[in-house]
PDB file of C-alpha atoms in Angstrom:
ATOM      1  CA  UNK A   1     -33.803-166.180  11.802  1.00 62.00           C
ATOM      2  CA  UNK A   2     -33.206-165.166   8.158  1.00 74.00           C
ATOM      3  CA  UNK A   3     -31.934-161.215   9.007  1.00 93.00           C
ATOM      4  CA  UNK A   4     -30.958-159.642   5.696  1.00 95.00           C
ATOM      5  CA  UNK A   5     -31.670-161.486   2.702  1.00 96.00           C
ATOM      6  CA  UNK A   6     -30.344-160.330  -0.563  1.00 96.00           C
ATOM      7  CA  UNK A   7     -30.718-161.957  -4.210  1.00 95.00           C
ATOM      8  CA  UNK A   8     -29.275-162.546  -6.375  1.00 96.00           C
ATOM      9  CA  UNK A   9     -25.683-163.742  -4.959  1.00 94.00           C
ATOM     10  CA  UNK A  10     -24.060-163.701  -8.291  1.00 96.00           C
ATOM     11  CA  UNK A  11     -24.595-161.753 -11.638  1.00 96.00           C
ATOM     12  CA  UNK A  12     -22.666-161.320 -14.515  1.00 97.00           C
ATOM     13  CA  UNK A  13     -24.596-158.327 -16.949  1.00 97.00           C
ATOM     14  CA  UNK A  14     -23.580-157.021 -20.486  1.00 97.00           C
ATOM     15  CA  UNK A  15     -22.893-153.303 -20.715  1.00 97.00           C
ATOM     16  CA  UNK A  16     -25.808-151.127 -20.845  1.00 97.00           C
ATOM     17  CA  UNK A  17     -28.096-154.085 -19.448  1.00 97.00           C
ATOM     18  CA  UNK A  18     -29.948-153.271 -16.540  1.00 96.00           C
ATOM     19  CA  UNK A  19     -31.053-155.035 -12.796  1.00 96.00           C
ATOM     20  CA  UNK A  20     -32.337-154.645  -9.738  1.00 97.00           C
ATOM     21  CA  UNK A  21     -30.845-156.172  -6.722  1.00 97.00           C
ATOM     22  CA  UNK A  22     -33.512-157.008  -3.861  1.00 97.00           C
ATOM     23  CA  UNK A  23     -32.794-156.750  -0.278  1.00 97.00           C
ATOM     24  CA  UNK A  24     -35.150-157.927   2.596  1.00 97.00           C
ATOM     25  CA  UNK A  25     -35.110-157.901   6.261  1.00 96.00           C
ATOM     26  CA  UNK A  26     -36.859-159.415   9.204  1.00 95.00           C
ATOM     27  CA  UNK A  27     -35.993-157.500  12.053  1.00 94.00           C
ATOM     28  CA  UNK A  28     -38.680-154.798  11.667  1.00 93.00           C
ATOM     29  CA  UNK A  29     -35.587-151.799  11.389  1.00 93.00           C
ATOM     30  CA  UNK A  30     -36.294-148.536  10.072  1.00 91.00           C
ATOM     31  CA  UNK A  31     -32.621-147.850   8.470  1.00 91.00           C
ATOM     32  CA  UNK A  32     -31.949-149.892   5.475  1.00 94.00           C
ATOM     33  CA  UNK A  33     -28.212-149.295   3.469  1.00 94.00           C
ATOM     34  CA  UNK A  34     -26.963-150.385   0.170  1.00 97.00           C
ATOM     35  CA  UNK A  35     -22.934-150.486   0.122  1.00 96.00           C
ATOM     36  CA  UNK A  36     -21.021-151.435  -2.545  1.00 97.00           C
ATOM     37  CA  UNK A  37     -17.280-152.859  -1.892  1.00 95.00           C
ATOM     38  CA  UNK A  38     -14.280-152.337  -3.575  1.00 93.00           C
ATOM     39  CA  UNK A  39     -10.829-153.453  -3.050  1.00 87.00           C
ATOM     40  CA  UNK A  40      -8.480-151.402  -1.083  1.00 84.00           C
ATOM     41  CA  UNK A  41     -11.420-148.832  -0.409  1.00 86.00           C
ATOM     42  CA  UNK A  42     -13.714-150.552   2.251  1.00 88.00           C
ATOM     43  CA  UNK A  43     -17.238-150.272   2.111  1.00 92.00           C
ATOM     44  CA  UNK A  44     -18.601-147.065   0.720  1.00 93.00           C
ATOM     45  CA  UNK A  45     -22.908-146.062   1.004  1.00 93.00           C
ATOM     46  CA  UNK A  46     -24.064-146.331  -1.974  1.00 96.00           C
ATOM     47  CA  UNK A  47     -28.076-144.778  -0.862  1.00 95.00           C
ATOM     48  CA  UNK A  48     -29.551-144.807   2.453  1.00 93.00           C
ATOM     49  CA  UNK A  49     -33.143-145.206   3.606  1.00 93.00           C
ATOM     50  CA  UNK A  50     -34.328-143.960   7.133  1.00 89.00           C
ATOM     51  CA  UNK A  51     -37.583-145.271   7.151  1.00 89.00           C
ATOM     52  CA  UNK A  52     -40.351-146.113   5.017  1.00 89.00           C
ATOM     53  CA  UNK A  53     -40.981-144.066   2.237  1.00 88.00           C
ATOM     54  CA  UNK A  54     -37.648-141.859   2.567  1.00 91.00           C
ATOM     55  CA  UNK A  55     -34.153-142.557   0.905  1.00 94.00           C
ATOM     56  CA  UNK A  56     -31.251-140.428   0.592  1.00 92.00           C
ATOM     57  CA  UNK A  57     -27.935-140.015  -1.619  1.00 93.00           C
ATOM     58  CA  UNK A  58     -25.104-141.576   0.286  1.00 91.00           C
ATOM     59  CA  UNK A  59     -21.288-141.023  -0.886  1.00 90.00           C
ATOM     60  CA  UNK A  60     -21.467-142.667  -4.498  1.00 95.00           C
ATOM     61  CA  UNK A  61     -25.142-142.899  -5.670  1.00 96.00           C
ATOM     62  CA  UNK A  62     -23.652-141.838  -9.468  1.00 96.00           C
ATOM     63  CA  UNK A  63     -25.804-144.602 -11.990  1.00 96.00           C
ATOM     64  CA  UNK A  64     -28.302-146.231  -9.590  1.00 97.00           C
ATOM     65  CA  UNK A  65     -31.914-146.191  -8.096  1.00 97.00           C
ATOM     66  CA  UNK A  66     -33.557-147.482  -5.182  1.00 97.00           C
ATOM     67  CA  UNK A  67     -36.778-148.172  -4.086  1.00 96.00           C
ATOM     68  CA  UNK A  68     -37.937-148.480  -0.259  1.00 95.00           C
ATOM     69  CA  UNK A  69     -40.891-150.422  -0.990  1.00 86.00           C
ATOM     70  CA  UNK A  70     -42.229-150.772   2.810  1.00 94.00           C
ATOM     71  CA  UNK A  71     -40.609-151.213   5.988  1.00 95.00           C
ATOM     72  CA  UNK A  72     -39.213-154.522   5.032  1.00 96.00           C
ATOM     73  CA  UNK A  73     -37.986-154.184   1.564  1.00 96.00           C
ATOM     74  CA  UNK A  74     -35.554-151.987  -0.207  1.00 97.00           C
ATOM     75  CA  UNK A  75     -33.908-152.463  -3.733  1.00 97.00           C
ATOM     76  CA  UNK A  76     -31.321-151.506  -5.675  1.00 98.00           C
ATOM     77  CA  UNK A  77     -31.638-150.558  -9.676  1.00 97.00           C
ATOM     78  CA  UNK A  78     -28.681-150.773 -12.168  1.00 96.00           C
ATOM     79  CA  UNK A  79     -30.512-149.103 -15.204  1.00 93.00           C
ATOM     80  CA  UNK A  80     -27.787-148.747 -18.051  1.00 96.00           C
ATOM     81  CA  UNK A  81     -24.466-150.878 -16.350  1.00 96.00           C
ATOM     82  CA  UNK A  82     -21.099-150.024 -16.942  1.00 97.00           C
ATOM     83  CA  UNK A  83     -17.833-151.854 -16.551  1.00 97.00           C
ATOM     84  CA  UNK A  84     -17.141-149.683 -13.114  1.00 96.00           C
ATOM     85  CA  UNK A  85     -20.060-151.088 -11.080  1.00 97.00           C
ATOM     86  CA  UNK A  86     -18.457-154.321 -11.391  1.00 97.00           C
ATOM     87  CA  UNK A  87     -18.572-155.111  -7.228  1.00 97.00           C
ATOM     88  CA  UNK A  88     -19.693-156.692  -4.397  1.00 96.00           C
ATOM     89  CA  UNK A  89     -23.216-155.191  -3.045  1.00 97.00           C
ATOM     90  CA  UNK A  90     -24.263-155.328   0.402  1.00 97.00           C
ATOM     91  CA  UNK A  91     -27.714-154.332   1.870  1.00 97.00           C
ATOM     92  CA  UNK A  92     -27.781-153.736   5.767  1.00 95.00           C
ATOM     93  CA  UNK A  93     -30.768-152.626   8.177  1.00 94.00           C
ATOM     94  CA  UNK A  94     -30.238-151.129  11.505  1.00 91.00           C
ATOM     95  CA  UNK A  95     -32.304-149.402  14.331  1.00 86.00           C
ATOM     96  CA  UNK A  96     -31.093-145.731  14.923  1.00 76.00           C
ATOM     97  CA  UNK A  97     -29.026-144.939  17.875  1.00 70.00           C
ATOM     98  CA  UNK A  98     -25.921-146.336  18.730  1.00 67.00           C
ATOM     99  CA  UNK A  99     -26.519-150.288  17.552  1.00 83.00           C
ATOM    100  CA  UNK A 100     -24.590-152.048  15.098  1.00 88.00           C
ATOM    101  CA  UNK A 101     -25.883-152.625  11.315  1.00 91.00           C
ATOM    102  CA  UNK A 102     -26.699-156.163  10.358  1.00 93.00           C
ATOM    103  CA  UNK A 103     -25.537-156.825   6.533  1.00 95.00           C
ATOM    104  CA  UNK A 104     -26.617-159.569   4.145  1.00 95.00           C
ATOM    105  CA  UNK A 105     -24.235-162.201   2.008  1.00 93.00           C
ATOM    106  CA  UNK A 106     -23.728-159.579  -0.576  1.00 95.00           C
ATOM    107  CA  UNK A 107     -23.905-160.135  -4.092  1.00 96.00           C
ATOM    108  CA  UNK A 108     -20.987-160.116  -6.746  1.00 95.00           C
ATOM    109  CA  UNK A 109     -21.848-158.540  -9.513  1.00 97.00           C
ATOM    110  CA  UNK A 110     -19.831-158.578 -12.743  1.00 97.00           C
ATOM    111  CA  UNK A 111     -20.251-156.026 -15.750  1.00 97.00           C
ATOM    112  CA  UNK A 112     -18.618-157.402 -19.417  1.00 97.00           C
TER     113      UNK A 112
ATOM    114  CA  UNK B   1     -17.750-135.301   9.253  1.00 70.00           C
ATOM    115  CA  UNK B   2     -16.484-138.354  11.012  1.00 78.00           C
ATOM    116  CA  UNK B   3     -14.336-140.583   9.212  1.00 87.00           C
ATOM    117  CA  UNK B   4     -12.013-144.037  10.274  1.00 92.00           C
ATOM    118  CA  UNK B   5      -8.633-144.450   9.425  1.00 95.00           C
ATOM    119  CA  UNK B   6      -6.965-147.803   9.508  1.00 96.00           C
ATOM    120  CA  UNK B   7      -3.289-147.603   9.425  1.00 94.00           C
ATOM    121  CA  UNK B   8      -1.960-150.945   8.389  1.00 95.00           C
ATOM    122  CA  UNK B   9      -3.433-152.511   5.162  1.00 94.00           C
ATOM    123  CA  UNK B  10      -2.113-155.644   5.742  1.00 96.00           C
ATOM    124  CA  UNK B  11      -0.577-157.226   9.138  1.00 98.00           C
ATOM    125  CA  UNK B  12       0.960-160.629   9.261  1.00 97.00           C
ATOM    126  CA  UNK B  13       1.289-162.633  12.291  1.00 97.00           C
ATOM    127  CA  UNK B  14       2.703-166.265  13.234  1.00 97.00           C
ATOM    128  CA  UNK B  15      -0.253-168.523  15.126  1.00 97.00           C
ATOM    129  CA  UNK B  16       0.118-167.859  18.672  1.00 97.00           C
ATOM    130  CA  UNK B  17       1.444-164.186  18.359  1.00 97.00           C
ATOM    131  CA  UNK B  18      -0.575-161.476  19.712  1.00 98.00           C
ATOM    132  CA  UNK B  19      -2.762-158.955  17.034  1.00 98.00           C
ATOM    133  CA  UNK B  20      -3.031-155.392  16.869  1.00 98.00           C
ATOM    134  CA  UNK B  21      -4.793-153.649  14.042  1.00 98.00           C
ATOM    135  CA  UNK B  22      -5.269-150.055  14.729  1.00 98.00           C
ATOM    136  CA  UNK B  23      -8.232-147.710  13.985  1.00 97.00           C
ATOM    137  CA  UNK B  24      -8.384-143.306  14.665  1.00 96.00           C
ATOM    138  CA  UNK B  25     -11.521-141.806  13.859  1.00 93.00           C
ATOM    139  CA  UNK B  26     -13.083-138.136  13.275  1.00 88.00           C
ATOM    140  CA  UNK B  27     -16.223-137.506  14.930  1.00 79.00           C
ATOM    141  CA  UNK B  28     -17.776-134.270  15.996  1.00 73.00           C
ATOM    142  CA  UNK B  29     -19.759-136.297  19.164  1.00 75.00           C
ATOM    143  CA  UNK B  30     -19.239-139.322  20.920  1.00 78.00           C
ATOM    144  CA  UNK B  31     -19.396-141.687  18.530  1.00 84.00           C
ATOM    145  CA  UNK B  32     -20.596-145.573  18.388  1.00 89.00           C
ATOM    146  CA  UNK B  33     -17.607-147.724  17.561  1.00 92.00           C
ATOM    147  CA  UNK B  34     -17.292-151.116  15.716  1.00 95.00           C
ATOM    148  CA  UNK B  35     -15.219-154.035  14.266  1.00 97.00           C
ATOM    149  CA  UNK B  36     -16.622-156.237  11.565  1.00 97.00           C
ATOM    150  CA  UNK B  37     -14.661-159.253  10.566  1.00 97.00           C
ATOM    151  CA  UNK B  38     -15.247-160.328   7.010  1.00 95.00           C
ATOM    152  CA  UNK B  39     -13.371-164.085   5.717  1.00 93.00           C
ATOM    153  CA  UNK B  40     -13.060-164.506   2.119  1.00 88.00           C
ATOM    154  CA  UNK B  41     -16.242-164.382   0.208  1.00 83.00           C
ATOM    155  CA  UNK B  42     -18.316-164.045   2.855  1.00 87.00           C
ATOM    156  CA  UNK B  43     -20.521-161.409   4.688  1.00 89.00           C
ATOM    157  CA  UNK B  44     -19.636-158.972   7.584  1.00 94.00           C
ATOM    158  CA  UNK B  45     -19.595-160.550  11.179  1.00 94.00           C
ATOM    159  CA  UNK B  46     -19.579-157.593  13.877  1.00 95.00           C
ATOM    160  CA  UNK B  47     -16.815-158.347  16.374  1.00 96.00           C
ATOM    161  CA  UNK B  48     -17.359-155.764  18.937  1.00 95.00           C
ATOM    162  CA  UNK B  49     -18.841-152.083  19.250  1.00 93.00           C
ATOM    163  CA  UNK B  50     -18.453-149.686  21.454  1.00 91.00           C
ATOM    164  CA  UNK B  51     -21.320-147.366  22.677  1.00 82.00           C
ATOM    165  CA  UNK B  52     -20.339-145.256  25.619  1.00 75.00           C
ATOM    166  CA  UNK B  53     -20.343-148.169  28.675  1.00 74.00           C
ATOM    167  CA  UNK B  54     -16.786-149.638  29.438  1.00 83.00           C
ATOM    168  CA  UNK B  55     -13.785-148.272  27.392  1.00 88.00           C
ATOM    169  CA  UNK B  56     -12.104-151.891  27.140  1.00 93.00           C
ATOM    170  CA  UNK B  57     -14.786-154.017  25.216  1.00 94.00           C
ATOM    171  CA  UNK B  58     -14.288-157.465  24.620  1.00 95.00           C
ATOM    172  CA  UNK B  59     -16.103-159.404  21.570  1.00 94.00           C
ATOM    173  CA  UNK B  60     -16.162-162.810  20.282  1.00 94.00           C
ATOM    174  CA  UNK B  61     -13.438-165.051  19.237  1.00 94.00           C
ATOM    175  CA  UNK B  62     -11.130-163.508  22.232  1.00 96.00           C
ATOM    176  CA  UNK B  63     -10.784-160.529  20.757  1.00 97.00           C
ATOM    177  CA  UNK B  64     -10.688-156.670  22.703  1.00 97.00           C
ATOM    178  CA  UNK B  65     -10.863-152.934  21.731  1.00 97.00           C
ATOM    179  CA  UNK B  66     -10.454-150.157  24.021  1.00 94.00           C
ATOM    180  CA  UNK B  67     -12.100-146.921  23.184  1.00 92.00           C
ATOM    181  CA  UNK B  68      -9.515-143.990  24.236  1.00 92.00           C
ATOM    182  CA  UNK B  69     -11.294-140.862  23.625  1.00 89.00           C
ATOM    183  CA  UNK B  70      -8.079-138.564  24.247  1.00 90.00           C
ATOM    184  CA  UNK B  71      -5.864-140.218  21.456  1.00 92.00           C
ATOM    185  CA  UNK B  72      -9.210-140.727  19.344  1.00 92.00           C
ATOM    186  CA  UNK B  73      -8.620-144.478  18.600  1.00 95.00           C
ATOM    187  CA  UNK B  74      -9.913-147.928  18.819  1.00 96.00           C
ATOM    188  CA  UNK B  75      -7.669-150.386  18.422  1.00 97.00           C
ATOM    189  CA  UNK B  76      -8.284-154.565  17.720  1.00 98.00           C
ATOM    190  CA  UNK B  77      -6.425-156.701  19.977  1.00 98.00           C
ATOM    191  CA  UNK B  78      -6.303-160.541  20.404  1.00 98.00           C
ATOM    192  CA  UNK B  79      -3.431-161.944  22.800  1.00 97.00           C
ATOM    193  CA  UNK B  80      -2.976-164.847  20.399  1.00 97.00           C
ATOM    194  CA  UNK B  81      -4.105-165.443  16.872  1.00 97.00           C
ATOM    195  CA  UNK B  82      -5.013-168.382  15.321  1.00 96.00           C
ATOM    196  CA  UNK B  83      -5.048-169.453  11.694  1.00 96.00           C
ATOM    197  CA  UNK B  84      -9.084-169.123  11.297  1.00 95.00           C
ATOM    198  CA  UNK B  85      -8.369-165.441  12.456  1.00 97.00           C
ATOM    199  CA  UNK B  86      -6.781-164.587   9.111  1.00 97.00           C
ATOM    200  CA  UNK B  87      -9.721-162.414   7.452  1.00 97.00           C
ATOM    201  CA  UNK B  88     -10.551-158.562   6.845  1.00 96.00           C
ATOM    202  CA  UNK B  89     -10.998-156.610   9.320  1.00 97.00           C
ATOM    203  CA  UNK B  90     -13.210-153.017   9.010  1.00 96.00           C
ATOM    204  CA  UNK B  91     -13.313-150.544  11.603  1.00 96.00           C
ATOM    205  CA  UNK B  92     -16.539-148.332  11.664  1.00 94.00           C
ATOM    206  CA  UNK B  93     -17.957-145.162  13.359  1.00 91.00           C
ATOM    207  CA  UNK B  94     -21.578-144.348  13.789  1.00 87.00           C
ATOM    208  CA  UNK B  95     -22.456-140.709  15.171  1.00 73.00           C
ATOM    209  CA  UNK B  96     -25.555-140.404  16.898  1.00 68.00           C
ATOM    210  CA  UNK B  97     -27.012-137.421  15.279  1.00 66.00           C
ATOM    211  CA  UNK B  98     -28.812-136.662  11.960  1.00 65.00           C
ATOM    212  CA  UNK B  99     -29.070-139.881  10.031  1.00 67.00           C
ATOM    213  CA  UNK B 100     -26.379-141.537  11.875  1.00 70.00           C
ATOM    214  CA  UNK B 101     -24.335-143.086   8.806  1.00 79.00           C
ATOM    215  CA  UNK B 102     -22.118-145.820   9.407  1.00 86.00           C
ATOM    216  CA  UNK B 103     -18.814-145.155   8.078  1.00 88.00           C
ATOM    217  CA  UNK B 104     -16.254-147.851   7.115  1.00 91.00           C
ATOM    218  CA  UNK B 105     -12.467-147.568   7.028  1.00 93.00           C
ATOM    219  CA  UNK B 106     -10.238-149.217   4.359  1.00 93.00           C
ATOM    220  CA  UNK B 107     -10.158-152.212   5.797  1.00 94.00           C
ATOM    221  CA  UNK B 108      -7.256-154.332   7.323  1.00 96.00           C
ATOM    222  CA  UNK B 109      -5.987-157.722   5.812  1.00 96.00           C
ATOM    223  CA  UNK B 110      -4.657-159.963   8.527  1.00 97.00           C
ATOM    224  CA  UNK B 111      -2.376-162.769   7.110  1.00 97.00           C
ATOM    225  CA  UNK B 112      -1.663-165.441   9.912  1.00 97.00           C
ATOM    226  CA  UNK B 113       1.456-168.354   9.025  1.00 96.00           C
ATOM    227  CA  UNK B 114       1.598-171.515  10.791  1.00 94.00           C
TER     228      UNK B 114
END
């Protein structure tokens, strides 16, 4: 069972570069997450997706894109990177209700 | 809008000590409670959760949270740590209504000595 895959696990960019961070998942959920996490600040929603076809701003969406490209897919776009999205990215998928999210290995992503 | 608090940043504990990290929401409704554990460089585990069954709910690893709606909090317990416990610790809320967001708190460091 492979759950939430995300690539790429590491990046390092160059200011002003841009990337797109893919997230799949098996489980056939509707809700799909992107989080980004900082130290001392937990895990904050980045953009939010509650089913195919539909995303929504979540808490800090400032300087990225995402795409929900079917039920199983949903990516994340960095289009001009700057030194503050330096982070760790996680993608999760859940079914709605009162059930837990399941989150992928995150990536670490470095902007110089 | 709900929102977590953890109170402790950090807790340190000697092996074979009991844990308590402590967690107070917000929420409008009943909520869905959780604990993810998350060890250095590594994804998030979930614990436990809590969905409106028992109040005490026990998880893996040993350790327990009970739900106590009148003093809004969820506390992590475990009646005796180990060293593989030491990890962060995130305790979430999940209302059932509209989108149903989960929301993270700050997160909880727990150190663990020999």
């Amino acid at each position: 069972n492979a759950g939430v895959t995300q690539t790429p696990k590491f990046q390092v960019l160059k200011t002003g570069q841009s990337m797109t961070l893919q997230c799949a998942q098996d489980m056939n959920h509707n809700s799909m997450y992107w989080y980004r996490q900082d130290p001392g600040m937990g895990l904050r929603l980045i953009y939010y997706s509650a089913s195919e076809g539909t995303t929504d701003k979540g808490e800090v969406p400032n300087g990225y894109n995402v795409s929900r490209l079917n039920k199983r897919e949903f990516s994340l776009r960095l289009e001009s990177a700057a030194p503050s999205q330096t982070s760790v990215y996680f993608c999760a998928s859940s079914e709605e209700g009162y059930t837990e999210a399941f989150f992928g290995q995150g990536t670490r992503l470095t902007v110089v | 809008a709900q929102s977590v608090t953890q109170l402790d940043s950090h807790v340190s504990v000697s092996e074979g000590t009991p844990v308590l990290l402590r967690c107070n929401y917000s929420s409008s409704y009943s909520p869905s409670l959780f604990w993810y554990v998350q060890h250095p460089n590594k994804g998030l585990q979930l614990l436990l959760k809590y969905t409106s069954a028992a109040t005490l709910v026990k998880g893996i690893n040993g350790f327990e949270a009970e739900f106590k709606k009148s003093e809004t909090s969820f506390h992590l317990t475990k009646p005796s740590a180990h060293m593989s416990d030491a990890a962060e610790y995130f305790c979430v809320v999940r209302e059932p209504t509209g989108f149903q967001k989960l929301v993270f708190g700050t997160g909880t460091r727990l150190l663990v000595s020999p």
